[in-house]
Amino acid sequence: MLKTKDILDEKDKRLHTISKEVTFPLDEKDIETMNLMVEYLTNSQIEDLAEKYDLRPGMGMAAIQLGIPKRYITIVHEYDDQKFDTYIVCNPKIISNSEEMIYVELGEGCLSINRDVEGIVPRYARVTVEGYDINGKKIRIRAREELAIAFQHEIDHLNGILFTDKIDPKNPYKDQDKYRPI
């Protein structure tokens, strides 16, 4: 079982690594890691389990956050009380996006950043992501709002970008009135 301490902290320079594409078939260790990531994310969103196992709540995770510089992400989206959609995407790419931009009104969070961060991160309101499932089958996912933000956030990780890198340090709420808060 993954623990919060297994997740790299923002001070770890590996988080700024550009991850390498995976090839198929995936090796057993990567499949096991993907399953552990999903288990962590699911349990972290169920209050009793998060408390029991001391898990920081999270919706998404990129392999690099565990020190693995490979292009795969997992997202566990709670669409209803303790009902989840699970996404495991290898070599994900955003192939289209909306013109409309949004931001998380309460501020974006990250399992690798253990502090409150002031400021907004402009994101596309809707994205289409292409990638591959764990069997190497091509998949396409259309995401909107919160889920779209999660995909953009995790794909940024694969490119060595943290959400804090996208906040203007001199003006953290720059152009806020141009985007819709969610």
mmCIF file with all atom_site columns, C-alpha atoms in Angstrom:
data_model
loop_
_atom_site.group_PDB
_atom_site.id
_atom_site.type_symbol
_atom_site.label_atom_id
_atom_site.label_alt_id
_atom_site.label_comp_id
_atom_site.label_asym_id
_atom_site.label_entity_id
_atom_site.label_seq_id
_atom_site.pdbx_PDB_ins_code
_atom_site.Cartn_x
_atom_site.Cartn_y
_atom_site.Cartn_z
_atom_site.occupancy
_atom_site.B_iso_or_equiv
_atom_site.pdbx_formal_charge
_atom_site.auth_seq_id
_atom_site.auth_comp_id
_atom_site.auth_asym_id
_atom_site.auth_atom_id
_atom_site.pdbx_PDB_model_num
ATOM 1   C CA . MET A 1 1   ? 0.000   0.000  0.000   1.00 0.00 ? 1   MET A CA 1
ATOM 2   C CA . LEU A 1 2   ? 1.248   3.461  -0.916  1.00 0.00 ? 2   LEU A CA 1
ATOM 3   C CA . LYS A 1 3   ? 1.646   5.958  1.898   1.00 0.00 ? 3   LYS A CA 1
ATOM 4   C CA . THR A 1 4   ? 1.696   9.750  1.743   1.00 0.00 ? 4   THR A CA 1
ATOM 5   C CA . LYS A 1 5   ? 5.426   9.641  2.596   1.00 0.00 ? 5   LYS A CA 1
ATOM 6   C CA . ASP A 1 6   ? 6.062   7.690  -0.661  1.00 0.00 ? 6   ASP A CA 1
ATOM 7   C CA . ILE A 1 7   ? 5.033   10.737 -2.702  1.00 0.00 ? 7   ILE A CA 1
ATOM 8   C CA . LEU A 1 8   ? 7.866   13.105 -3.652  1.00 0.00 ? 8   LEU A CA 1
ATOM 9   C CA . ASP A 1 9   ? 7.820   16.531 -2.027  1.00 0.00 ? 9   ASP A CA 1
ATOM 10  C CA . GLU A 1 10  ? 8.054   19.679 -4.167  1.00 0.00 ? 10  GLU A CA 1
ATOM 11  C CA . LYS A 1 11  ? 11.679  20.173 -3.027  1.00 0.00 ? 11  LYS A CA 1
ATOM 12  C CA . ASP A 1 12  ? 12.662  16.968 -4.872  1.00 0.00 ? 12  ASP A CA 1
ATOM 13  C CA . LYS A 1 13  ? 14.257  17.963 -8.183  1.00 0.00 ? 13  LYS A CA 1
ATOM 14  C CA . ARG A 1 14  ? 12.964  14.783 -9.865  1.00 0.00 ? 14  ARG A CA 1
ATOM 15  C CA . LEU A 1 15  ? 9.526   16.437 -10.075 1.00 0.00 ? 15  LEU A CA 1
ATOM 16  C CA . HIS A 1 16  ? 10.979  18.725 -12.754 1.00 0.00 ? 16  HIS A CA 1
ATOM 17  C CA . THR A 1 17  ? 12.002  15.732 -14.897 1.00 0.00 ? 17  THR A CA 1
ATOM 18  C CA . ILE A 1 18  ? 10.351  15.267 -18.282 1.00 0.00 ? 18  ILE A CA 1
ATOM 19  C CA . SER A 1 19  ? 9.012   11.710 -18.187 1.00 0.00 ? 19  SER A CA 1
ATOM 20  C CA . LYS A 1 20  ? 9.672   9.194  -20.965 1.00 0.00 ? 20  LYS A CA 1
ATOM 21  C CA . GLU A 1 21  ? 6.951   7.443  -22.961 1.00 0.00 ? 21  GLU A CA 1
ATOM 22  C CA . VAL A 1 22  ? 6.097   3.899  -21.943 1.00 0.00 ? 22  VAL A CA 1
ATOM 23  C CA . THR A 1 23  ? 6.168   0.990  -24.372 1.00 0.00 ? 23  THR A CA 1
ATOM 24  C CA . PHE A 1 24  ? 3.840   -1.987 -24.511 1.00 0.00 ? 24  PHE A CA 1
ATOM 25  C CA . PRO A 1 25  ? 3.450   -4.513 -23.107 1.00 0.00 ? 25  PRO A CA 1
ATOM 26  C CA . LEU A 1 26  ? 3.933   -2.721 -19.795 1.00 0.00 ? 26  LEU A CA 1
ATOM 27  C CA . ASP A 1 27  ? 6.130   -4.436 -17.276 1.00 0.00 ? 27  ASP A CA 1
ATOM 28  C CA . GLU A 1 28  ? 4.481   -5.979 -14.211 1.00 0.00 ? 28  GLU A CA 1
ATOM 29  C CA . LYS A 1 29  ? 6.063   -3.415 -11.875 1.00 0.00 ? 29  LYS A CA 1
ATOM 30  C CA . ASP A 1 30  ? 4.403   -0.516 -13.731 1.00 0.00 ? 30  ASP A CA 1
ATOM 31  C CA . ILE A 1 31  ? 1.003   -2.257 -13.671 1.00 0.00 ? 31  ILE A CA 1
ATOM 32  C CA . GLU A 1 32  ? 1.416   -2.891 -9.940  1.00 0.00 ? 32  GLU A CA 1
ATOM 33  C CA . THR A 1 33  ? 2.370   0.774  -9.407  1.00 0.00 ? 33  THR A CA 1
ATOM 34  C CA . MET A 1 34  ? -0.690  1.946  -11.363 1.00 0.00 ? 34  MET A CA 1
ATOM 35  C CA . ASN A 1 35  ? -2.939  -0.215 -9.184  1.00 0.00 ? 35  ASN A CA 1
ATOM 36  C CA . LEU A 1 36  ? -1.297  1.155  -6.009  1.00 0.00 ? 36  LEU A CA 1
ATOM 37  C CA . MET A 1 37  ? -1.820  4.713  -7.285  1.00 0.00 ? 37  MET A CA 1
ATOM 38  C CA . VAL A 1 38  ? -5.518  4.030  -7.899  1.00 0.00 ? 38  VAL A CA 1
ATOM 39  C CA . GLU A 1 39  ? -5.877  2.400  -4.475  1.00 0.00 ? 39  GLU A CA 1
ATOM 40  C CA . TYR A 1 40  ? -4.222  5.390  -2.772  1.00 0.00 ? 40  TYR A CA 1
ATOM 41  C CA . LEU A 1 41  ? -6.370  7.945  -4.630  1.00 0.00 ? 41  LEU A CA 1
ATOM 42  C CA . THR A 1 42  ? -9.599  6.041  -3.964  1.00 0.00 ? 42  THR A CA 1
ATOM 43  C CA . ASN A 1 43  ? -8.876  5.482  -0.271  1.00 0.00 ? 43  ASN A CA 1
ATOM 44  C CA . SER A 1 44  ? -7.693  9.070  0.163   1.00 0.00 ? 44  SER A CA 1
ATOM 45  C CA . GLN A 1 45  ? -11.139 10.327 -0.878  1.00 0.00 ? 45  GLN A CA 1
ATOM 46  C CA . ILE A 1 46  ? -13.011 8.090  1.566   1.00 0.00 ? 46  ILE A CA 1
ATOM 47  C CA . GLU A 1 47  ? -12.820 9.947  4.871   1.00 0.00 ? 47  GLU A CA 1
ATOM 48  C CA . ASP A 1 48  ? -12.618 6.921  7.214   1.00 0.00 ? 48  ASP A CA 1
ATOM 49  C CA . LEU A 1 49  ? -9.853  5.277  5.175   1.00 0.00 ? 49  LEU A CA 1
ATOM 50  C CA . ALA A 1 50  ? -7.933  8.528  4.654   1.00 0.00 ? 50  ALA A CA 1
ATOM 51  C CA . GLU A 1 51  ? -7.914  9.014  8.411   1.00 0.00 ? 51  GLU A CA 1
ATOM 52  C CA . LYS A 1 52  ? -7.126  5.364  9.208   1.00 0.00 ? 52  LYS A CA 1
ATOM 53  C CA . TYR A 1 53  ? -4.125  5.228  6.843   1.00 0.00 ? 53  TYR A CA 1
ATOM 54  C CA . ASP A 1 54  ? -3.106  8.906  7.226   1.00 0.00 ? 54  ASP A CA 1
ATOM 55  C CA . LEU A 1 55  ? -3.576  9.706  3.517   1.00 0.00 ? 55  LEU A CA 1
ATOM 56  C CA . ARG A 1 56  ? -3.673  13.225 2.077   1.00 0.00 ? 56  ARG A CA 1
ATOM 57  C CA . PRO A 1 57  ? -6.745  13.482 -0.154  1.00 0.00 ? 57  PRO A CA 1
ATOM 58  C CA . GLY A 1 58  ? -5.965  13.487 -3.854  1.00 0.00 ? 58  GLY A CA 1
ATOM 59  C CA . MET A 1 59  ? -7.725  13.003 -7.161  1.00 0.00 ? 59  MET A CA 1
ATOM 60  C CA . GLY A 1 60  ? -4.775  12.364 -9.467  1.00 0.00 ? 60  GLY A CA 1
ATOM 61  C CA . MET A 1 61  ? -1.211  11.156 -9.485  1.00 0.00 ? 61  MET A CA 1
ATOM 62  C CA . ALA A 1 62  ? 1.564   10.971 -12.050 1.00 0.00 ? 62  ALA A CA 1
ATOM 63  C CA . ALA A 1 63  ? 4.241   8.274  -11.942 1.00 0.00 ? 63  ALA A CA 1
ATOM 64  C CA . ILE A 1 64  ? 6.968   10.912 -11.486 1.00 0.00 ? 64  ILE A CA 1
ATOM 65  C CA . GLN A 1 65  ? 5.435   11.787 -8.113  1.00 0.00 ? 65  GLN A CA 1
ATOM 66  C CA . LEU A 1 66  ? 6.683   8.362  -6.998  1.00 0.00 ? 66  LEU A CA 1
ATOM 67  C CA . GLY A 1 67  ? 10.090  8.978  -8.575  1.00 0.00 ? 67  GLY A CA 1
ATOM 68  C CA . ILE A 1 68  ? 9.233   6.998  -11.729 1.00 0.00 ? 68  ILE A CA 1
ATOM 69  C CA . PRO A 1 69  ? 9.991   9.111  -14.845 1.00 0.00 ? 69  PRO A CA 1
ATOM 70  C CA . LYS A 1 70  ? 7.446   7.358  -17.083 1.00 0.00 ? 70  LYS A CA 1
ATOM 71  C CA . ARG A 1 71  ? 4.467   8.893  -18.858 1.00 0.00 ? 71  ARG A CA 1
ATOM 72  C CA . TYR A 1 72  ? 1.479   7.461  -17.035 1.00 0.00 ? 72  TYR A CA 1
ATOM 73  C CA . ILE A 1 73  ? -1.141  9.023  -14.819 1.00 0.00 ? 73  ILE A CA 1
ATOM 74  C CA . THR A 1 74  ? -4.055  7.870  -12.724 1.00 0.00 ? 74  THR A CA 1
ATOM 75  C CA . ILE A 1 75  ? -7.130  9.902  -11.863 1.00 0.00 ? 75  ILE A CA 1
ATOM 76  C CA . VAL A 1 76  ? -9.890  8.788  -9.516  1.00 0.00 ? 76  VAL A CA 1
ATOM 77  C CA . HIS A 1 77  ? -12.837 11.162 -9.888  1.00 0.00 ? 77  HIS A CA 1
ATOM 78  C CA . GLU A 1 78  ? -15.586 11.023 -7.259  1.00 0.00 ? 78  GLU A CA 1
ATOM 79  C CA . TYR A 1 79  ? -18.700 11.869 -9.270  1.00 0.00 ? 79  TYR A CA 1
ATOM 80  C CA . ASP A 1 80  ? -21.121 10.987 -6.456  1.00 0.00 ? 80  ASP A CA 1
ATOM 81  C CA . ASP A 1 81  ? -20.721 10.064 -2.797  1.00 0.00 ? 81  ASP A CA 1
ATOM 82  C CA . GLN A 1 82  ? -18.142 7.234  -2.768  1.00 0.00 ? 82  GLN A CA 1
ATOM 83  C CA . LYS A 1 83  ? -18.799 6.528  -6.463  1.00 0.00 ? 83  LYS A CA 1
ATOM 84  C CA . PHE A 1 84  ? -15.684 6.860  -8.589  1.00 0.00 ? 84  PHE A CA 1
ATOM 85  C CA . ASP A 1 85  ? -14.619 6.898  -12.221 1.00 0.00 ? 85  ASP A CA 1
ATOM 86  C CA . THR A 1 86  ? -11.058 5.630  -12.556 1.00 0.00 ? 86  THR A CA 1
ATOM 87  C CA . TYR A 1 87  ? -8.709  6.614  -15.359 1.00 0.00 ? 87  TYR A CA 1
ATOM 88  C CA . ILE A 1 88  ? -5.310  5.075  -16.032 1.00 0.00 ? 88  ILE A CA 1
ATOM 89  C CA . VAL A 1 89  ? -3.729  6.698  -19.067 1.00 0.00 ? 89  VAL A CA 1
ATOM 90  C CA . CYS A 1 90  ? -0.337  5.916  -20.581 1.00 0.00 ? 90  CYS A CA 1
ATOM 91  C CA . ASN A 1 91  ? 1.392   8.499  -22.795 1.00 0.00 ? 91  ASN A CA 1
ATOM 92  C CA . PRO A 1 92  ? -1.501  10.982 -22.440 1.00 0.00 ? 92  PRO A CA 1
ATOM 93  C CA . LYS A 1 93  ? -1.722  14.010 -24.729 1.00 0.00 ? 93  LYS A CA 1
ATOM 94  C CA . ILE A 1 94  ? -4.252  16.822 -24.859 1.00 0.00 ? 94  ILE A CA 1
ATOM 95  C CA . ILE A 1 95  ? -5.411  16.847 -28.463 1.00 0.00 ? 95  ILE A CA 1
ATOM 96  C CA . SER A 1 96  ? -8.032  19.590 -28.192 1.00 0.00 ? 96  SER A CA 1
ATOM 97  C CA . ASN A 1 97  ? -9.289  22.117 -25.679 1.00 0.00 ? 97  ASN A CA 1
ATOM 98  C CA . SER A 1 98  ? -11.987 24.719 -25.185 1.00 0.00 ? 98  SER A CA 1
ATOM 99  C CA . GLU A 1 99  ? -11.340 28.423 -25.566 1.00 0.00 ? 99  GLU A CA 1
ATOM 100 C CA . GLU A 1 100 ? -13.015 29.000 -22.204 1.00 0.00 ? 100 GLU A CA 1
ATOM 101 C CA . MET A 1 101 ? -10.618 29.135 -19.282 1.00 0.00 ? 101 MET A CA 1
ATOM 102 C CA . ILE A 1 102 ? -11.410 28.311 -15.648 1.00 0.00 ? 102 ILE A CA 1
ATOM 103 C CA . TYR A 1 103 ? -9.581  28.073 -12.337 1.00 0.00 ? 103 TYR A CA 1
ATOM 104 C CA . VAL A 1 104 ? -10.122 26.393 -8.965  1.00 0.00 ? 104 VAL A CA 1
ATOM 105 C CA . GLU A 1 105 ? -11.589 29.114 -6.774  1.00 0.00 ? 105 GLU A CA 1
ATOM 106 C CA . LEU A 1 106 ? -10.232 27.622 -3.539  1.00 0.00 ? 106 LEU A CA 1
ATOM 107 C CA . GLY A 1 107 ? -6.836  27.071 -5.152  1.00 0.00 ? 107 GLY A CA 1
ATOM 108 C CA . GLU A 1 108 ? -5.368  24.055 -6.868  1.00 0.00 ? 108 GLU A CA 1
ATOM 109 C CA . GLY A 1 109 ? -3.753  21.391 -4.705  1.00 0.00 ? 109 GLY A CA 1
ATOM 110 C CA . CYS A 1 110 ? -1.135  18.715 -5.244  1.00 0.00 ? 110 CYS A CA 1
ATOM 111 C CA . LEU A 1 111 ? -0.038  15.650 -3.298  1.00 0.00 ? 111 LEU A CA 1
ATOM 112 C CA . SER A 1 112 ? 3.575   16.823 -3.731  1.00 0.00 ? 112 SER A CA 1
ATOM 113 C CA . ILE A 1 113 ? 2.924   20.285 -2.294  1.00 0.00 ? 113 ILE A CA 1
ATOM 114 C CA . ASN A 1 114 ? 2.277   20.172 1.442   1.00 0.00 ? 114 ASN A CA 1
ATOM 115 C CA . ARG A 1 115 ? 1.328   23.804 1.948   1.00 0.00 ? 115 ARG A CA 1
ATOM 116 C CA . ASP A 1 116 ? -1.370  26.294 1.031   1.00 0.00 ? 116 ASP A CA 1
ATOM 117 C CA . VAL A 1 117 ? -0.551  28.193 -2.149  1.00 0.00 ? 117 VAL A CA 1
ATOM 118 C CA . GLU A 1 118 ? -2.095  31.565 -2.967  1.00 0.00 ? 118 GLU A CA 1
ATOM 119 C CA . GLY A 1 119 ? -3.016  32.287 -6.553  1.00 0.00 ? 119 GLY A CA 1
ATOM 120 C CA . ILE A 1 120 ? -4.856  30.995 -9.586  1.00 0.00 ? 120 ILE A CA 1
ATOM 121 C CA . VAL A 1 121 ? -3.861  28.549 -12.303 1.00 0.00 ? 121 VAL A CA 1
ATOM 122 C CA . PRO A 1 122 ? -5.737  29.206 -15.564 1.00 0.00 ? 122 PRO A CA 1
ATOM 123 C CA . ARG A 1 123 ? -6.892  25.918 -17.119 1.00 0.00 ? 123 ARG A CA 1
ATOM 124 C CA . TYR A 1 124 ? -9.052  24.942 -20.087 1.00 0.00 ? 124 TYR A CA 1
ATOM 125 C CA . ALA A 1 125 ? -12.677 24.267 -19.136 1.00 0.00 ? 125 ALA A CA 1
ATOM 126 C CA . ARG A 1 126 ? -12.819 21.248 -21.460 1.00 0.00 ? 126 ARG A CA 1
ATOM 127 C CA . VAL A 1 127 ? -10.121 19.005 -22.916 1.00 0.00 ? 127 VAL A CA 1
ATOM 128 C CA . THR A 1 128 ? -9.924  15.882 -25.022 1.00 0.00 ? 128 THR A CA 1
ATOM 129 C CA . VAL A 1 129 ? -7.119  13.556 -23.996 1.00 0.00 ? 129 VAL A CA 1
ATOM 130 C CA . GLU A 1 130 ? -5.734  10.698 -26.051 1.00 0.00 ? 130 GLU A CA 1
ATOM 131 C CA . GLY A 1 131 ? -3.496  7.975  -24.727 1.00 0.00 ? 131 GLY A CA 1
ATOM 132 C CA . TYR A 1 132 ? -3.414  4.249  -24.124 1.00 0.00 ? 132 TYR A CA 1
ATOM 133 C CA . ASP A 1 133 ? -4.909  1.944  -21.529 1.00 0.00 ? 133 ASP A CA 1
ATOM 134 C CA . ILE A 1 134 ? -2.760  -0.595 -19.675 1.00 0.00 ? 134 ILE A CA 1
ATOM 135 C CA . ASN A 1 135 ? -3.106  -3.052 -22.556 1.00 0.00 ? 135 ASN A CA 1
ATOM 136 C CA . GLY A 1 136 ? -1.835  -0.570 -25.135 1.00 0.00 ? 136 GLY A CA 1
ATOM 137 C CA . LYS A 1 137 ? -5.284  0.079  -26.616 1.00 0.00 ? 137 LYS A CA 1
ATOM 138 C CA . LYS A 1 138 ? -5.772  3.677  -27.788 1.00 0.00 ? 138 LYS A CA 1
ATOM 139 C CA . ILE A 1 139 ? -8.302  5.615  -25.697 1.00 0.00 ? 139 ILE A CA 1
ATOM 140 C CA . ARG A 1 140 ? -9.865  9.054  -25.921 1.00 0.00 ? 140 ARG A CA 1
ATOM 141 C CA . ILE A 1 141 ? -11.382 10.872 -22.954 1.00 0.00 ? 141 ILE A CA 1
ATOM 142 C CA . ARG A 1 142 ? -13.432 14.045 -23.025 1.00 0.00 ? 142 ARG A CA 1
ATOM 143 C CA . ALA A 1 143 ? -13.230 15.877 -19.721 1.00 0.00 ? 143 ALA A CA 1
ATOM 144 C CA . ARG A 1 144 ? -14.792 19.027 -18.412 1.00 0.00 ? 144 ARG A CA 1
ATOM 145 C CA . GLU A 1 145 ? -14.479 21.285 -15.380 1.00 0.00 ? 145 GLU A CA 1
ATOM 146 C CA . GLU A 1 146 ? -12.846 19.563 -12.378 1.00 0.00 ? 146 GLU A CA 1
ATOM 147 C CA . LEU A 1 147 ? -11.880 16.443 -14.354 1.00 0.00 ? 147 LEU A CA 1
ATOM 148 C CA . ALA A 1 148 ? -10.374 18.583 -17.152 1.00 0.00 ? 148 ALA A CA 1
ATOM 149 C CA . ILE A 1 149 ? -8.268  20.417 -14.564 1.00 0.00 ? 149 ILE A CA 1
ATOM 150 C CA . ALA A 1 150 ? -7.081  17.087 -13.123 1.00 0.00 ? 150 ALA A CA 1
ATOM 151 C CA . PHE A 1 151 ? -5.934  15.857 -16.556 1.00 0.00 ? 151 PHE A CA 1
ATOM 152 C CA . GLN A 1 152 ? -4.097  19.114 -17.281 1.00 0.00 ? 152 GLN A CA 1
ATOM 153 C CA . HIS A 1 153 ? -2.466  19.060 -13.825 1.00 0.00 ? 153 HIS A CA 1
ATOM 154 C CA . GLU A 1 154 ? -1.245  15.448 -14.154 1.00 0.00 ? 154 GLU A CA 1
ATOM 155 C CA . ILE A 1 155 ? -0.012  15.871 -17.742 1.00 0.00 ? 155 ILE A CA 1
ATOM 156 C CA . ASP A 1 156 ? 1.920   18.940 -16.539 1.00 0.00 ? 156 ASP A CA 1
ATOM 157 C CA . HIS A 1 157 ? 3.666   16.636 -14.027 1.00 0.00 ? 157 HIS A CA 1
ATOM 158 C CA . LEU A 1 158 ? 4.832   14.430 -16.913 1.00 0.00 ? 158 LEU A CA 1
ATOM 159 C CA . ASN A 1 159 ? 6.402   17.525 -18.446 1.00 0.00 ? 159 ASN A CA 1
ATOM 160 C CA . GLY A 1 160 ? 8.185   18.497 -15.225 1.00 0.00 ? 160 GLY A CA 1
ATOM 161 C CA . ILE A 1 161 ? 5.749   21.299 -14.384 1.00 0.00 ? 161 ILE A CA 1
ATOM 162 C CA . LEU A 1 162 ? 4.148   21.869 -10.975 1.00 0.00 ? 162 LEU A CA 1
ATOM 163 C CA . PHE A 1 163 ? 1.008   23.991 -10.677 1.00 0.00 ? 163 PHE A CA 1
ATOM 164 C CA . THR A 1 164 ? 2.983   26.480 -8.576  1.00 0.00 ? 164 THR A CA 1
ATOM 165 C CA . ASP A 1 165 ? 5.192   27.104 -11.633 1.00 0.00 ? 165 ASP A CA 1
ATOM 166 C CA . LYS A 1 166 ? 2.118   28.532 -13.390 1.00 0.00 ? 166 LYS A CA 1
ATOM 167 C CA . ILE A 1 167 ? 1.287   31.130 -10.711 1.00 0.00 ? 167 ILE A CA 1
ATOM 168 C CA . ASP A 1 168 ? 2.747   34.592 -11.255 1.00 0.00 ? 168 ASP A CA 1
ATOM 169 C CA . PRO A 1 169 ? 4.805   35.179 -8.078  1.00 0.00 ? 169 PRO A CA 1
ATOM 170 C CA . LYS A 1 170 ? 4.463   38.982 -8.352  1.00 0.00 ? 170 LYS A CA 1
ATOM 171 C CA . ASN A 1 171 ? 0.727   38.900 -9.032  1.00 0.00 ? 171 ASN A CA 1
ATOM 172 C CA . PRO A 1 172 ? -0.785  35.524 -7.994  1.00 0.00 ? 172 PRO A CA 1
ATOM 173 C CA . TYR A 1 173 ? -4.327  36.566 -9.017  1.00 0.00 ? 173 TYR A CA 1
ATOM 174 C CA . LYS A 1 174 ? -3.278  38.086 -12.361 1.00 0.00 ? 174 LYS A CA 1
ATOM 175 C CA . ASP A 1 175 ? -6.105  38.244 -14.931 1.00 0.00 ? 175 ASP A CA 1
ATOM 176 C CA . GLN A 1 176 ? -8.478  36.485 -12.525 1.00 0.00 ? 176 GLN A CA 1
ATOM 177 C CA . ASP A 1 177 ? -11.448 38.369 -13.998 1.00 0.00 ? 177 ASP A CA 1
ATOM 178 C CA . LYS A 1 178 ? -10.767 36.769 -17.429 1.00 0.00 ? 178 LYS A CA 1
ATOM 179 C CA . TYR A 1 179 ? -11.484 33.236 -16.172 1.00 0.00 ? 179 TYR A CA 1
ATOM 180 C CA . ARG A 1 180 ? -14.471 31.463 -14.639 1.00 0.00 ? 180 ARG A CA 1
ATOM 181 C CA . PRO A 1 181 ? -14.017 30.143 -11.084 1.00 0.00 ? 181 PRO A CA 1
ATOM 182 C CA . ILE A 1 182 ? -15.214 26.631 -10.287 1.00 0.00 ? 182 ILE A CA 1
#
